[in-house]
């Protein structure tokens, strides 16, 4: 169609997305689907590179897809699919594995970090070749732009190297993708520890706002958010990280400037800001929750949407894979 292709993946790694995912990923993708031929993939093959409970993995995979649709990924505008529904991902990954240097893969810092965490015997070979599977994900769709966080830069470099290497060894086959490192995106911090980022892997869930949590649970967490002993509602990341985080969330979700919100709350207490923010979060998440529940309550309809997307993805992916096999002599 001439519309540039973007690809992005998300792990099915929790029951509910959190506010950081919503602001840092989901709302960006919802915007981008208007201008790009967008592929959004729930990467369940990546998820099994670390141990998973099978029933929980299956459930989280569906819930992740449902939340993305509920939050605005439109199955008519984007191809939102499950990675394991498209066999070409694993097949291309194998071919790319044979082109990846052992030393090259060994230099991936994310593997070094993760394998240190799990220990070398508990770390699978799948975890080691994770970036190669990621390269396959991207290259199958002739992706031009990959919106990612800074932590993925090295993996996109590997993807580019593999595409260039394949093209020069076997003939022009792949588009060499460009990373779009999302710098402007607001970073959301933990409500209880507003100097570390909100993350599903935090020790406690007290500072984590989950999209699917009931309104009263979320309100309670916001009302208990750590602030400071002062009483001025003012954005100051160094001196007032807690209040600044609340103002950032408020601003991003309403589309209003931080200055306008500071102005509105002049002379009021932190409790007022928190109460207002709880309402804003509820207005944002309540329709997402309702729609997610609807989708999960009608498994046949969700399966139909995902199967339709998998068909579209399979068509493009198998065309690329055919060219790869021909080029390699398979
Ligand atoms: P987590 O840190 O909870 O494990 P992931 O690493 O799975 O989250 O991130 C999924 C997506 O959500 C990424 O695009 C990431 O940039 C975004 N994201 C995660 N946490 C935040 C946050 N606190 N603020 C902004 N964006 C975030
Ligand atoms: Na689109």
Tab-separated table of N, CA and C and ligand atoms in Angstrom, residues 8-11 13-14 17-26 29 68 147-152 182 185-190 196-202 208, ligand 1:
chain	number	residue	atom	x	y	z
A	8	UNK	N	5.648	-3.941	16.567
A	8	UNK	CA	5.999	-3.876	17.975
A	8	UNK	C	5.442	-5.104	18.680
A	9	UNK	N	6.164	-5.577	19.662
A	9	UNK	CA	5.733	-6.774	20.377
A	9	UNK	C	5.546	-6.490	21.846
A	10	UNK	N	4.661	-7.270	22.470
A	10	UNK	CA	4.539	-7.171	23.919
A	10	UNK	C	4.445	-8.568	24.500
A	11	UNK	N	5.112	-8.751	25.637
A	11	UNK	CA	5.104	-10.051	26.297
A	11	UNK	C	3.798	-10.247	27.043
A	13	UNK	N	3.052	-11.125	29.939
A	13	UNK	CA	3.721	-11.485	31.185
A	13	UNK	C	2.981	-11.081	32.450
A	14	UNK	N	1.771	-10.515	32.330
A	14	UNK	CA	1.005	-10.264	33.550
A	14	UNK	C	-0.493	-10.291	33.238
A	17	UNK	N	-2.184	-5.043	32.388
A	17	UNK	CA	-1.187	-4.012	32.068
A	17	UNK	C	-1.204	-2.973	33.178
A	18	UNK	N	-0.125	-2.209	33.297
A	18	UNK	CA	-0.109	-1.145	34.298
A	18	UNK	C	-0.074	0.217	33.609
A	19	UNK	N	-0.211	1.234	34.431
A	19	UNK	CA	-0.291	2.598	33.905
A	19	UNK	C	0.927	2.976	33.060
A	20	UNK	N	2.112	2.479	33.446
A	20	UNK	CA	3.327	2.757	32.661
A	20	UNK	C	3.221	2.169	31.260
A	21	UNK	N	2.748	0.936	31.152
A	21	UNK	CA	2.546	0.313	29.844
A	21	UNK	C	1.536	1.101	29.030
A	22	UNK	N	0.479	1.538	29.712
A	22	UNK	CA	-0.595	2.250	29.024
A	22	UNK	C	-0.072	3.553	28.412
A	23	UNK	N	0.694	4.298	29.211
A	23	UNK	CA	1.187	5.601	28.738
A	23	UNK	C	2.400	5.425	27.821
A	24	UNK	N	3.316	4.521	28.208
A	24	UNK	CA	4.574	4.380	27.477
A	24	UNK	C	4.462	3.587	26.190
A	25	UNK	N	3.476	2.723	26.079
A	25	UNK	CA	3.394	1.882	24.888
A	25	UNK	C	2.031	1.998	24.211
A	26	UNK	N	1.018	1.573	24.929
A	26	UNK	CA	-0.295	1.403	24.338
A	26	UNK	C	-0.880	2.663	23.697
A	29	UNK	N	0.902	3.456	20.495
A	29	UNK	CA	0.575	2.550	19.393
A	29	UNK	C	-0.803	2.871	18.829
A	68	UNK	N	-5.291	-4.773	24.799
A	68	UNK	CA	-4.828	-3.901	23.721
A	68	UNK	C	-5.993	-3.459	22.846
A	147	UNK	N	9.143	1.010	16.935
A	147	UNK	CA	9.085	1.883	18.120
A	147	UNK	C	9.459	1.084	19.361
A	148	UNK	N	10.561	1.458	19.992
A	148	UNK	CA	11.034	0.719	21.168
A	148	UNK	C	11.607	1.666	22.211
A	149	UNK	N	11.811	1.139	23.383
A	149	UNK	CA	12.513	1.878	24.427
A	149	UNK	C	14.020	1.773	24.218
A	150	UNK	N	14.740	2.645	24.906
A	150	UNK	CA	16.207	2.700	24.802
A	150	UNK	C	16.838	1.321	25.064
A	151	UNK	N	16.232	0.539	25.969
A	151	UNK	CA	16.813	-0.756	26.339
A	151	UNK	C	16.828	-1.758	25.176
A	152	UNK	N	16.082	-1.465	24.108
A	152	UNK	CA	16.030	-2.397	22.978
A	152	UNK	C	16.948	-1.991	21.828
A	182	UNK	N	11.769	5.982	21.709
A	182	UNK	CA	10.760	6.904	22.203
A	182	UNK	C	11.286	7.712	23.369
A	185	UNK	N	8.347	10.194	25.335
A	185	UNK	CA	7.338	9.524	26.136
A	185	UNK	C	7.576	9.735	27.632
A	186	UNK	N	6.520	10.102	28.321
A	186	UNK	CA	6.643	10.299	29.767
A	186	UNK	C	6.981	8.979	30.447
A	187	UNK	N	7.894	9.056	31.390
A	187	UNK	CA	8.213	7.885	32.203
A	187	UNK	C	7.375	7.987	33.475
A	188	UNK	N	6.712	6.912	33.820
A	188	UNK	CA	5.850	6.899	34.995
A	188	UNK	C	6.573	6.164	36.119
A	189	UNK	N	6.490	6.717	37.315
A	189	UNK	CA	7.225	6.164	38.456
A	189	UNK	C	6.278	5.456	39.423
A	190	UNK	N	6.862	4.597	40.226
A	190	UNK	CA	6.147	3.854	41.259
A	190	UNK	C	5.539	4.845	42.270
A	196	UNK	N	11.888	5.196	41.275
A	196	UNK	CA	12.083	4.065	40.359
A	196	UNK	C	10.835	3.877	39.515
A	197	UNK	N	11.033	3.370	38.298
A	197	UNK	CA	9.931	3.366	37.336
A	197	UNK	C	8.852	2.369	37.735
A	198	UNK	N	7.622	2.722	37.435
A	198	UNK	CA	6.518	1.803	37.698
A	198	UNK	C	6.756	0.550	36.869
A	199	UNK	N	6.735	-0.614	37.512
A	199	UNK	CA	7.045	-1.845	36.795
A	199	UNK	C	6.330	-3.023	37.428
A	200	UNK	N	5.959	-3.976	36.568
A	200	UNK	CA	5.299	-5.172	37.100
A	200	UNK	C	6.240	-5.957	37.994
A	201	UNK	N	7.556	-5.755	37.851
A	201	UNK	CA	8.481	-6.525	38.681
A	201	UNK	C	8.850	-5.834	39.999
A	202	UNK	N	8.108	-4.775	40.356
A	202	UNK	CA	8.366	-4.120	41.654
A	202	UNK	C	8.102	-5.113	42.794
A	208	UNK	N	1.768	0.327	42.146
A	208	UNK	CA	1.526	-0.080	40.762
A	208	UNK	C	0.043	0.096	40.438
B	1	LIG	P1	7.705	-3.648	32.947
B	1	LIG	O1	8.773	-2.642	33.307
B	1	LIG	O2	6.511	-3.541	33.817
B	1	LIG	O3	8.273	-5.057	32.891
B	1	LIG	P2	7.789	-3.824	30.124
B	1	LIG	O4	9.272	-3.824	30.149
B	1	LIG	O5	7.085	-5.104	29.804
B	1	LIG	O6	7.233	-3.266	31.498
B	1	LIG	O7	7.348	-2.677	29.131
B	1	LIG	C1	6.356	-2.795	28.151
B	1	LIG	C2	6.203	-1.424	27.510
B	1	LIG	O8	5.702	-0.469	28.458
B	1	LIG	C3	7.497	-0.841	26.965
B	1	LIG	O9	7.222	-0.184	25.743
B	1	LIG	C4	7.913	0.164	28.021
B	1	LIG	O10	8.654	1.236	27.462
B	1	LIG	C5	6.581	0.647	28.571
B	1	LIG	N1	6.724	0.975	29.992
B	1	LIG	C6	6.889	0.089	30.997
B	1	LIG	N2	6.974	0.704	32.192
B	1	LIG	C7	6.858	2.035	31.947
B	1	LIG	C8	6.867	3.202	32.779
B	1	LIG	N3	6.988	3.108	34.085
B	1	LIG	N4	6.725	4.406	32.183
B	1	LIG	C9	6.583	4.505	30.840
B	1	LIG	N5	6.568	3.447	29.998
B	1	LIG	C10	6.704	2.221	30.524
